[in-house]
JSON list of C-alpha atoms in Angstrom, two decimals:
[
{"chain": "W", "resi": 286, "resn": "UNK", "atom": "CA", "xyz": [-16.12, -27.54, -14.40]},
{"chain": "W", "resi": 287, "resn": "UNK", "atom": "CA", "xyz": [-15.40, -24.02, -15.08]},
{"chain": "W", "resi": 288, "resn": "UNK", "atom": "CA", "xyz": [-16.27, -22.56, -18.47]},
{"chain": "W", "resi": 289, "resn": "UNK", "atom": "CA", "xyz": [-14.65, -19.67, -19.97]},
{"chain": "W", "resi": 290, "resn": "UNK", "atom": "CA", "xyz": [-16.09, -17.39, -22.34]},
{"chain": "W", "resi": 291, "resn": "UNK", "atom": "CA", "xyz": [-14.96, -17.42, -25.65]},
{"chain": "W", "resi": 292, "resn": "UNK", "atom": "CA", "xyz": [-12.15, -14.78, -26.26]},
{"chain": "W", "resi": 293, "resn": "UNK", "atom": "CA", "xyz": [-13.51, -12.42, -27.88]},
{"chain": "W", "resi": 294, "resn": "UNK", "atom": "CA", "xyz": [-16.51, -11.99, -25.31]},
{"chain": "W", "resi": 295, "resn": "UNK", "atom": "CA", "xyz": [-14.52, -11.44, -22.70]},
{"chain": "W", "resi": 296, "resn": "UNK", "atom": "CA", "xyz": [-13.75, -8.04, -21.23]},
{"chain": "W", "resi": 297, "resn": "UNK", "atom": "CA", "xyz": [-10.89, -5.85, -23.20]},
{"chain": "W", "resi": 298, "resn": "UNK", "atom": "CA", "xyz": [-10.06, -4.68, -19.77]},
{"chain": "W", "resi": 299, "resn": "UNK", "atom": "CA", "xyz": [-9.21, -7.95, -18.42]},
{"chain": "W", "resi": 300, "resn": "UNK", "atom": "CA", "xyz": [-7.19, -9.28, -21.50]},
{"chain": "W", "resi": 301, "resn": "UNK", "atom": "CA", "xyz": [-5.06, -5.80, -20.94]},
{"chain": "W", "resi": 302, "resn": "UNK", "atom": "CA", "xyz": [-4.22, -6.34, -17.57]},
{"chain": "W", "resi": 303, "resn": "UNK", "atom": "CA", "xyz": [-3.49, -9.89, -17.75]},
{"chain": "W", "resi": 304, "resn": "UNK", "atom": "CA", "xyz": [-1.07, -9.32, -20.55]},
{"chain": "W", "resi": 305, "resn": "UNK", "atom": "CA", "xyz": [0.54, -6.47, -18.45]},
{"chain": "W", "resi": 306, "resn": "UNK", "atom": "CA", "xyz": [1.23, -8.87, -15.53]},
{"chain": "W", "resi": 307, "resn": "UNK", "atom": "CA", "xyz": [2.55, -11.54, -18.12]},
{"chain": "W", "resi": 308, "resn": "UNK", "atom": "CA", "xyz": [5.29, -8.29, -19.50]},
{"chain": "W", "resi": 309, "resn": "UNK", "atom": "CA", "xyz": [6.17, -7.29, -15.81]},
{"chain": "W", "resi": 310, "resn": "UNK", "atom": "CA", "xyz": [6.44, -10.97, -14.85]},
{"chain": "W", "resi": 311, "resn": "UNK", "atom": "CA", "xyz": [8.84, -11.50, -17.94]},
{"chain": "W", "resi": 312, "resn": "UNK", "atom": "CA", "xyz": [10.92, -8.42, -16.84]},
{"chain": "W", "resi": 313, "resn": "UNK", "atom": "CA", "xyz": [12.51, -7.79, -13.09]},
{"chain": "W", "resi": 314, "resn": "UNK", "atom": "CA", "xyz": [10.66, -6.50, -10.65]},
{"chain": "W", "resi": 315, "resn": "UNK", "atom": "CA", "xyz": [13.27, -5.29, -7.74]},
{"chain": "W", "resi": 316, "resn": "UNK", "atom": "CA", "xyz": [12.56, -4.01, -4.45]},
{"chain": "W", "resi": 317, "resn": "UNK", "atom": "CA", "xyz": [14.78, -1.56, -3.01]},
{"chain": "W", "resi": 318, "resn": "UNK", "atom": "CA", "xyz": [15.53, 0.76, -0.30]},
{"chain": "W", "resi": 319, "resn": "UNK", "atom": "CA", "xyz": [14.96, 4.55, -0.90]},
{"chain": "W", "resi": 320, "resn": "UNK", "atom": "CA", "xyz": [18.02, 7.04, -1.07]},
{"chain": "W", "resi": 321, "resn": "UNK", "atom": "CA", "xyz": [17.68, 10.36, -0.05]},
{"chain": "W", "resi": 322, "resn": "UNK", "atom": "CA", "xyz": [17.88, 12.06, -3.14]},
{"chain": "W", "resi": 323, "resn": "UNK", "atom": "CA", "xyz": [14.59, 9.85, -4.19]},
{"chain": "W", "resi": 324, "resn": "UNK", "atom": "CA", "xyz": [11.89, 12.40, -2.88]},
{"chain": "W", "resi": 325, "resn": "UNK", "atom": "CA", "xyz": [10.96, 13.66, -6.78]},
{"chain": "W", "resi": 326, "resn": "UNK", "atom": "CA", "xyz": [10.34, 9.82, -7.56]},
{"chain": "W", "resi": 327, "resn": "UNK", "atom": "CA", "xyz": [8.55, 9.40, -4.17]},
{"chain": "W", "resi": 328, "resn": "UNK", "atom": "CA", "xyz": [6.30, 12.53, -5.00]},
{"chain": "W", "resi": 329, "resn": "UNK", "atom": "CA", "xyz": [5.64, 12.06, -8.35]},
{"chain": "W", "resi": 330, "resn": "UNK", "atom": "CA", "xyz": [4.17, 8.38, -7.98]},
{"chain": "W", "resi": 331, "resn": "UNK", "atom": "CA", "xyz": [2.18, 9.77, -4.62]},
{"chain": "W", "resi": 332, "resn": "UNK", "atom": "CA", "xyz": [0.75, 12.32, -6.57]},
{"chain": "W", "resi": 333, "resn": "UNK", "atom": "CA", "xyz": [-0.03, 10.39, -10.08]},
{"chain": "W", "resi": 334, "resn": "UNK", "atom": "CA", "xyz": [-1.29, 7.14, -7.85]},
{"chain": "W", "resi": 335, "resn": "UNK", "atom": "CA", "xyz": [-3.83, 10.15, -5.88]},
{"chain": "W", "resi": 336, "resn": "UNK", "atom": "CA", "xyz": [-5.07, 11.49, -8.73]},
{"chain": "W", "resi": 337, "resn": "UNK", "atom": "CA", "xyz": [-6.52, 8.17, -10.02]},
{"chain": "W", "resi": 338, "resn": "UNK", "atom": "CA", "xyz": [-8.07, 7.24, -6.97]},
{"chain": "W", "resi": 339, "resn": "UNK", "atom": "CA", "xyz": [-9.54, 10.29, -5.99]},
{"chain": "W", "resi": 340, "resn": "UNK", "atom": "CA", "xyz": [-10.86, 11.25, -9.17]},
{"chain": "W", "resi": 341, "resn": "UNK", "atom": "CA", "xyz": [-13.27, 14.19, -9.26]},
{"chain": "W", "resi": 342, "resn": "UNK", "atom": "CA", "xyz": [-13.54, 13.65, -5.54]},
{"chain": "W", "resi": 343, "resn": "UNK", "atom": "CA", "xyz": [-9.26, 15.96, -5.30]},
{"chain": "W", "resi": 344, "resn": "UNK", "atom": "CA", "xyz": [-9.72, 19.72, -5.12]},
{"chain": "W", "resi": 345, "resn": "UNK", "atom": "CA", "xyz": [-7.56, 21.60, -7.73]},
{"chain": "W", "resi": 346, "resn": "UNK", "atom": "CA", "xyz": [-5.85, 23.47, -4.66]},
{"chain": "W", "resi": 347, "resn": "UNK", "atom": "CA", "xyz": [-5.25, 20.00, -2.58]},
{"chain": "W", "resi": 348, "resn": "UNK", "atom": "CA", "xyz": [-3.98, 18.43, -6.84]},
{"chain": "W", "resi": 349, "resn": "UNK", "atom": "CA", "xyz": [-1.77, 21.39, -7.09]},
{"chain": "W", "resi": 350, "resn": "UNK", "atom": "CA", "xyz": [0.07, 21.50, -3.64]},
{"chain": "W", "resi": 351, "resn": "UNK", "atom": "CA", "xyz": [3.78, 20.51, -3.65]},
{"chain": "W", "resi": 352, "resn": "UNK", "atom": "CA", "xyz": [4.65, 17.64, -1.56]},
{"chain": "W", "resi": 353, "resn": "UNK", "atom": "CA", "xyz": [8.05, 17.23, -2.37]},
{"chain": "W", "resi": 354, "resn": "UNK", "atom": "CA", "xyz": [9.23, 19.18, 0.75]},
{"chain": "W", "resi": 355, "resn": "UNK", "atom": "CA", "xyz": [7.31, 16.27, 2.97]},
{"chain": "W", "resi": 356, "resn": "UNK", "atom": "CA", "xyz": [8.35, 13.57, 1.75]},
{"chain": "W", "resi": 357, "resn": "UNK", "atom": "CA", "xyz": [12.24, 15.12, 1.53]},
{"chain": "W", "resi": 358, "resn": "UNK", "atom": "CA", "xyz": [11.45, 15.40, 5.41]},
{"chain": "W", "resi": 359, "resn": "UNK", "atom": "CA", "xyz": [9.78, 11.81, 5.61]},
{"chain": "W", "resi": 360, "resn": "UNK", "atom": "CA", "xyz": [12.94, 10.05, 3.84]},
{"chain": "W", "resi": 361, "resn": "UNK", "atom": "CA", "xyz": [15.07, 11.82, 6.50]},
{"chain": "W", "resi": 362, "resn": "UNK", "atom": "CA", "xyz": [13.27, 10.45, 9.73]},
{"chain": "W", "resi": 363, "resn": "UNK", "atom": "CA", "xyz": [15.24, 7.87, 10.86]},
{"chain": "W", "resi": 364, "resn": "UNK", "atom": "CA", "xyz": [12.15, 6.15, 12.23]},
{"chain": "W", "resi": 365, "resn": "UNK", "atom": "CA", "xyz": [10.57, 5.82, 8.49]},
{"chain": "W", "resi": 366, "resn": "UNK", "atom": "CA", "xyz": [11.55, 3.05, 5.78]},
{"chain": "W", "resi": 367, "resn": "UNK", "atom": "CA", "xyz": [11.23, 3.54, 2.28]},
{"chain": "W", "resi": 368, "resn": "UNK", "atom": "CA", "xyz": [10.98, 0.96, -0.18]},
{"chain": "W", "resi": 369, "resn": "UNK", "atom": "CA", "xyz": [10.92, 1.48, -4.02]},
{"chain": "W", "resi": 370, "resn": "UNK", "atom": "CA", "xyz": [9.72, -0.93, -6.87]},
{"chain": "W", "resi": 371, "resn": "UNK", "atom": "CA", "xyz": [11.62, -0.87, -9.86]},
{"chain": "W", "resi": 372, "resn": "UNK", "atom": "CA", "xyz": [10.83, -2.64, -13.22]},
{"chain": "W", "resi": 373, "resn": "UNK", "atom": "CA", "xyz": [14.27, -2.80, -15.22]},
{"chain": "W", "resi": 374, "resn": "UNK", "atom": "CA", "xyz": [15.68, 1.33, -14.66]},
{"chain": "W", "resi": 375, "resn": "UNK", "atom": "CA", "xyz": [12.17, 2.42, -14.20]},
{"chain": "W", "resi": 376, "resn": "UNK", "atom": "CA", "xyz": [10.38, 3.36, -10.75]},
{"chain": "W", "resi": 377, "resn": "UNK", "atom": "CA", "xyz": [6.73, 2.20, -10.53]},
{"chain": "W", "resi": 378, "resn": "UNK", "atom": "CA", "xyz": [5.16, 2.09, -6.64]},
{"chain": "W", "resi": 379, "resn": "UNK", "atom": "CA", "xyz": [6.76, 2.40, -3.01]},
{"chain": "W", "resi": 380, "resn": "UNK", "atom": "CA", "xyz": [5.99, 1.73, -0.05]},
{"chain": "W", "resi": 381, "resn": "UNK", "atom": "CA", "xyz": [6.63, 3.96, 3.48]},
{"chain": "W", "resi": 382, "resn": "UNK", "atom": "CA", "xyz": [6.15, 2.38, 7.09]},
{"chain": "W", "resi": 383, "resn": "UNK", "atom": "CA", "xyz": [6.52, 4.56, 10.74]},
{"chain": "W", "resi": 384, "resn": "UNK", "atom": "CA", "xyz": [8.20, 2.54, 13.92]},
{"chain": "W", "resi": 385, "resn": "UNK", "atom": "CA", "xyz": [7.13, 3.11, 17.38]},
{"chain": "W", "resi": 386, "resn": "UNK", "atom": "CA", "xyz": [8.61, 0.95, 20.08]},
{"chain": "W", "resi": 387, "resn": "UNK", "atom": "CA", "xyz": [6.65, 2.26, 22.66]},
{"chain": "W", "resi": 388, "resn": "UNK", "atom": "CA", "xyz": [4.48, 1.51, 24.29]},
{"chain": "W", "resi": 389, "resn": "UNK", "atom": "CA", "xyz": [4.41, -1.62, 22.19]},
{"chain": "W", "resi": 390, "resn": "UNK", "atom": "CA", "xyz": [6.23, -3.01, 18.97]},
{"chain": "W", "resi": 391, "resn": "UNK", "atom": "CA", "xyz": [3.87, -0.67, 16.67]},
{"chain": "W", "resi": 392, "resn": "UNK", "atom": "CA", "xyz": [4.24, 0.27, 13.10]},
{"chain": "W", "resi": 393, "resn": "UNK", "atom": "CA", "xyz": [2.13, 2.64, 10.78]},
{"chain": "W", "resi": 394, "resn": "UNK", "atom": "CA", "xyz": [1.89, 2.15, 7.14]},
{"chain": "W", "resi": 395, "resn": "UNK", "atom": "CA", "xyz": [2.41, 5.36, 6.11]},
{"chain": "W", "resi": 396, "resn": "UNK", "atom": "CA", "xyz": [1.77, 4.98, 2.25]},
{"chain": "W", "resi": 397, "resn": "UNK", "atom": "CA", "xyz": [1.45, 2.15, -0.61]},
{"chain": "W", "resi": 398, "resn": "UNK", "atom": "CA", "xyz": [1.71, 3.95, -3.79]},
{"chain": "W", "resi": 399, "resn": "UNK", "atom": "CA", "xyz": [1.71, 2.24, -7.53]},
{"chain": "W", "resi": 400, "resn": "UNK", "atom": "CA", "xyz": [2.24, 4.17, -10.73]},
{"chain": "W", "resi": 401, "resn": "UNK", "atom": "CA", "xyz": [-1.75, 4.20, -11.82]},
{"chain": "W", "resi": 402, "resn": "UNK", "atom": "CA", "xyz": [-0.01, 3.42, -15.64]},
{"chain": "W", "resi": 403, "resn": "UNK", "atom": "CA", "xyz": [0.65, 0.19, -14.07]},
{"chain": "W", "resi": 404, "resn": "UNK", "atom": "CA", "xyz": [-2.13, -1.09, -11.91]},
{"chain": "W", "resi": 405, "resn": "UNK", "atom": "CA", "xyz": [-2.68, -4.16, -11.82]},
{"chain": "W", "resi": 406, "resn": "UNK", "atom": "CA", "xyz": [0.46, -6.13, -12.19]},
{"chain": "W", "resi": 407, "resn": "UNK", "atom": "CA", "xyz": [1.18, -7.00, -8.77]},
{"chain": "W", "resi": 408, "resn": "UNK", "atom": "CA", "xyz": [3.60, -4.14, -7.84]},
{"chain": "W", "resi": 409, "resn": "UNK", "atom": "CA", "xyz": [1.16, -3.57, -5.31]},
{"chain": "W", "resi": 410, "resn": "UNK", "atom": "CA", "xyz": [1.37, -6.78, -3.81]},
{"chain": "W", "resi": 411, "resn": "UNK", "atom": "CA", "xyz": [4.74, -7.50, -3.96]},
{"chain": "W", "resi": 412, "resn": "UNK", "atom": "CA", "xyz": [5.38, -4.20, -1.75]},
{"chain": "W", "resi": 413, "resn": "UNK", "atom": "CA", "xyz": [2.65, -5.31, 0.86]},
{"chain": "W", "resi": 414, "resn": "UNK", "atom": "CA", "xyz": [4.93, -8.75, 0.66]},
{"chain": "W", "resi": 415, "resn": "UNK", "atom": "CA", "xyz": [8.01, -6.72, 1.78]},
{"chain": "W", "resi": 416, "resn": "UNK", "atom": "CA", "xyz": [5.67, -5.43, 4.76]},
{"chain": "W", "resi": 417, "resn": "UNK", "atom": "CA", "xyz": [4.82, -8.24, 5.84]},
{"chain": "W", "resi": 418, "resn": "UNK", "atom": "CA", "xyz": [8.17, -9.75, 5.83]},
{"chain": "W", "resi": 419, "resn": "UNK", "atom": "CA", "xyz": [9.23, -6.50, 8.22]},
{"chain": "W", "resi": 420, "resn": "UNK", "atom": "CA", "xyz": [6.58, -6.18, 10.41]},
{"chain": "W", "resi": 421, "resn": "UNK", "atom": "CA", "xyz": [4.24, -9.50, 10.48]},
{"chain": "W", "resi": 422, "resn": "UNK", "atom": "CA", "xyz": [4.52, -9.25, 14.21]},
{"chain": "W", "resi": 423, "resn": "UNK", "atom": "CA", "xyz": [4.00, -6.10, 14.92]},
{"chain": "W", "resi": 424, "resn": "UNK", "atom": "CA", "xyz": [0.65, -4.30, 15.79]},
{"chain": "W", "resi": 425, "resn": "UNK", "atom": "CA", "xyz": [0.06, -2.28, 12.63]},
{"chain": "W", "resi": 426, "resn": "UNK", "atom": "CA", "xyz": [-2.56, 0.60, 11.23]},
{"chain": "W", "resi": 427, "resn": "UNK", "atom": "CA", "xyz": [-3.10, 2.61, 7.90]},
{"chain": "W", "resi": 428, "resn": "UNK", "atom": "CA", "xyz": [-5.85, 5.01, 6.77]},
{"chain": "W", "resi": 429, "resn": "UNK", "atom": "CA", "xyz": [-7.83, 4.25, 3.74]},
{"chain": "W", "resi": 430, "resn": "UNK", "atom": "CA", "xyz": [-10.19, 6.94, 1.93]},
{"chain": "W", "resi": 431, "resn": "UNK", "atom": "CA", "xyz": [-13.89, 5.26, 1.84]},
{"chain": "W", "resi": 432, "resn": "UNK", "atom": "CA", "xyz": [-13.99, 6.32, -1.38]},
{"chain": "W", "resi": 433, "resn": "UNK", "atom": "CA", "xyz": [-11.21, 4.33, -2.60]},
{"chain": "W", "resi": 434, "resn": "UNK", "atom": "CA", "xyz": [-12.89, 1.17, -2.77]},
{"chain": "W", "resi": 435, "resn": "UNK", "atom": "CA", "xyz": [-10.00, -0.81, -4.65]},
{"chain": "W", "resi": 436, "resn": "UNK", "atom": "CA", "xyz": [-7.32, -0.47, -1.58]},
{"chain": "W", "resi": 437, "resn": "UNK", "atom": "CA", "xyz": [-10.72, -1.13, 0.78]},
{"chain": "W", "resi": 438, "resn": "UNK", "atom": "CA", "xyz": [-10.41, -4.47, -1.19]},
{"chain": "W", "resi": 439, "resn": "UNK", "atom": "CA", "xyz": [-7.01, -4.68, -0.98]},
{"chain": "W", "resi": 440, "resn": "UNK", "atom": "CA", "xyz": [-6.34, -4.12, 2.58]},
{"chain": "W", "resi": 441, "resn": "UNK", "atom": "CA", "xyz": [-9.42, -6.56, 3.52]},
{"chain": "W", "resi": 442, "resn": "UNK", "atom": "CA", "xyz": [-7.43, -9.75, 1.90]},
{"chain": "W", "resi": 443, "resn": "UNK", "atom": "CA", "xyz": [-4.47, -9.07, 3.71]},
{"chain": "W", "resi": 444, "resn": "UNK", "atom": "CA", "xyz": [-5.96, -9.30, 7.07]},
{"chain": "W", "resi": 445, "resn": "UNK", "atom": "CA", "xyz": [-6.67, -5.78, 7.28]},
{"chain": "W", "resi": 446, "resn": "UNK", "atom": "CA", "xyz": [-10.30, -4.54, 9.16]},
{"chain": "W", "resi": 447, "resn": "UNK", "atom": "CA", "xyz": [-11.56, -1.37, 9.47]},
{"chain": "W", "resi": 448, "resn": "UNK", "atom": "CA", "xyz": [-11.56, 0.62, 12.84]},
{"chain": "W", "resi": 449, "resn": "UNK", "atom": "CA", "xyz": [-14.45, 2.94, 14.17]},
{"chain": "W", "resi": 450, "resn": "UNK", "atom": "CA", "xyz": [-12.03, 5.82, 13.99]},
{"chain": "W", "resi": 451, "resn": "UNK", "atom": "CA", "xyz": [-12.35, 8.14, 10.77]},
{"chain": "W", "resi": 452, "resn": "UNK", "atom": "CA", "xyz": [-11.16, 11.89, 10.05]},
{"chain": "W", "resi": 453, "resn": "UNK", "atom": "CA", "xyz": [-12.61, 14.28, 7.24]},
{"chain": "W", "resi": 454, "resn": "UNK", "atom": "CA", "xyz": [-11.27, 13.66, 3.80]},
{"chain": "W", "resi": 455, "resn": "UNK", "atom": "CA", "xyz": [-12.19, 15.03, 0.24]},
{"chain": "W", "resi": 456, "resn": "UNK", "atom": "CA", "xyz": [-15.72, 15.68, -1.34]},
{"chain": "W", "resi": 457, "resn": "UNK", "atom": "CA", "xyz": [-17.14, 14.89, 2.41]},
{"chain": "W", "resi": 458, "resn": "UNK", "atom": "CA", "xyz": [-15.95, 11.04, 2.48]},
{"chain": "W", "resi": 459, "resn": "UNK", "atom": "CA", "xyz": [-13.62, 10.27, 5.37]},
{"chain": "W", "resi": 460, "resn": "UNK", "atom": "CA", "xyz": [-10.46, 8.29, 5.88]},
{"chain": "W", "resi": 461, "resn": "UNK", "atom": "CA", "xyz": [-10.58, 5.18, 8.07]},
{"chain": "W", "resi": 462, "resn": "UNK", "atom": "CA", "xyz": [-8.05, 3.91, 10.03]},
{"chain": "W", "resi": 463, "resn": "UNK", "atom": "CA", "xyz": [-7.55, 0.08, 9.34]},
{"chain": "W", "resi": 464, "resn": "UNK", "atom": "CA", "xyz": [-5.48, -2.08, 11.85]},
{"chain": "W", "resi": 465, "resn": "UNK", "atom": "CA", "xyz": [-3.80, -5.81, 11.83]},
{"chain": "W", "resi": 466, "resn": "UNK", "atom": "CA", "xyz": [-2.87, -7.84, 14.70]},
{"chain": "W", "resi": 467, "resn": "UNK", "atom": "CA", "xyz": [0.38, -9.36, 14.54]},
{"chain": "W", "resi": 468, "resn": "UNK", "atom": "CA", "xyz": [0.97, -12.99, 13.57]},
{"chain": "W", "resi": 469, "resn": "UNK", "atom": "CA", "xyz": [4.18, -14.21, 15.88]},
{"chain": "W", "resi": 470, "resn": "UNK", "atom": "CA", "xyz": [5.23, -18.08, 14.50]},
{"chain": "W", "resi": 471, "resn": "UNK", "atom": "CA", "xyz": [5.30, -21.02, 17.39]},
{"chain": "W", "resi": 472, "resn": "UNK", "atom": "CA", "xyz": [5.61, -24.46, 17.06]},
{"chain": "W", "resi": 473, "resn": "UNK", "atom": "CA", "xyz": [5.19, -26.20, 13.73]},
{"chain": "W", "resi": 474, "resn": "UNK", "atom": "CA", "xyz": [2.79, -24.80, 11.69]},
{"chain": "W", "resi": 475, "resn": "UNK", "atom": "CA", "xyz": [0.61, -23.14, 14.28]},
{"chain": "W", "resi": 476, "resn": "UNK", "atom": "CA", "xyz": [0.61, -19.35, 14.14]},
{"chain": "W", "resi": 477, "resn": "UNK", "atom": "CA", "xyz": [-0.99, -17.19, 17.44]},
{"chain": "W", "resi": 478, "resn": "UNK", "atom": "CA", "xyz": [-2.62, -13.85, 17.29]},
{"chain": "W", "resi": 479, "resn": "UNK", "atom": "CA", "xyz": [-2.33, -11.64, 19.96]},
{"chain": "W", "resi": 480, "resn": "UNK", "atom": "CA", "xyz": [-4.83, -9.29, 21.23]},
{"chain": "W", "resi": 481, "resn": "UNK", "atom": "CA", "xyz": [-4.20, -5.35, 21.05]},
{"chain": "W", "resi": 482, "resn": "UNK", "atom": "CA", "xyz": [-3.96, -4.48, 24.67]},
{"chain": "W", "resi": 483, "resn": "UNK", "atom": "CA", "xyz": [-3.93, -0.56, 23.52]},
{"chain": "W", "resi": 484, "resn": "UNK", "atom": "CA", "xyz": [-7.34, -0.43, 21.62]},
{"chain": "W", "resi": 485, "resn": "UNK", "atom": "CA", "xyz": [-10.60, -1.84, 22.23]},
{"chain": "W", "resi": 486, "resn": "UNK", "atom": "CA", "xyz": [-12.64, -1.20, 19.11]},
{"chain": "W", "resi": 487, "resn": "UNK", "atom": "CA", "xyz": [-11.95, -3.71, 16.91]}
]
């Protein structure tokens, strides 16, 4: 039998976020597709959600940098999708995946970004839920900072696993690139998982 501390020994943090996932569960969440004229909503979750996780680790020049102009570029490639979460008229996370057909049904997940105001609800989730529902089957990769050790976590449960590959990143800690197989449905229940003929490092 599991026993629970009594309320009031339980961490304030905890009671905080599991009230703010009862408030966003009592509201709608709604996923949507990014317009075009969404780049200053894109860019000012991206660089909110960045500050939190890098901390003291982001250089003021690298904080300051405008990144509006990319991701006005990025929501024009025709080989990107851009998904928004919305709680009632407000915009809290989105989520940005790459296609590449060849040489193999490939996709990169460009970014999964949640207003740090509102971690913990599940907006994170439910975006990773719309990924999945896109591209289960298709060979997929991402880059996580090692010094973000709550997407590490994140990542990991959703089938996620690190790759040998890394590339400089702030204060000296380096991004890796993480990588899925795909998950194609066959009879019944069964699932099959196919090997990545285009790496061998996993």
């Amino acid at each position: 039998m599991i026993r629970l501390a009594p309320s009031s020994a339980r961490p304030q943090r905890t009671l905080e976020t599991q009230q703010s996932q009862r408030l966003t569960r009592a509201m709608t969440l709604t996923l949507r597709p990014a317009a075009s004229d969404d780049a200053a909503i894109i860019t000012d979750i991206h660089r909110l959600s960045r500050e939190a996780y890098y901390g003291a680790a982001l250089d003021a020049s690298d904080a300051a940098r405008d990144r509006f102009p990319m991701w006005r570029r990025l929501l024009a490639d025709p080989a990107m999708t851009f998904t928004i979460a919305w709680l009632e008229a407000e915009p809290l996370g989105f989520i940005a995946a790459r296609e590449d057909s060849a040489p193999t049904t490939f996709v990169e997940l460009v970014g999964l970004y949640v207003h740090p105001s509102h971690f913990g609800r599940g907006i994170g989730n439910r975006l990773h839920h719309w990924f999945d529902d896109q591209y289960s089957s298709y060979l997929a990769h991402l880059e996580v900072w090692s010094g973000n050790e709550r997407a590490q976590a994140f990542y990991r449960r959703r089938r996620w696993n690190p790759s040998p590959k890394t590339r400089a990143g702030p204060a000296g800690t380096s991004f890796v690139t993480w990588r899925r197989l795909p998950v194609l449905p066959t009879r019944g229940e069964d699932v099959r998982r196919l090997e990545d003929p285009s790496h061998d490092d996993r």
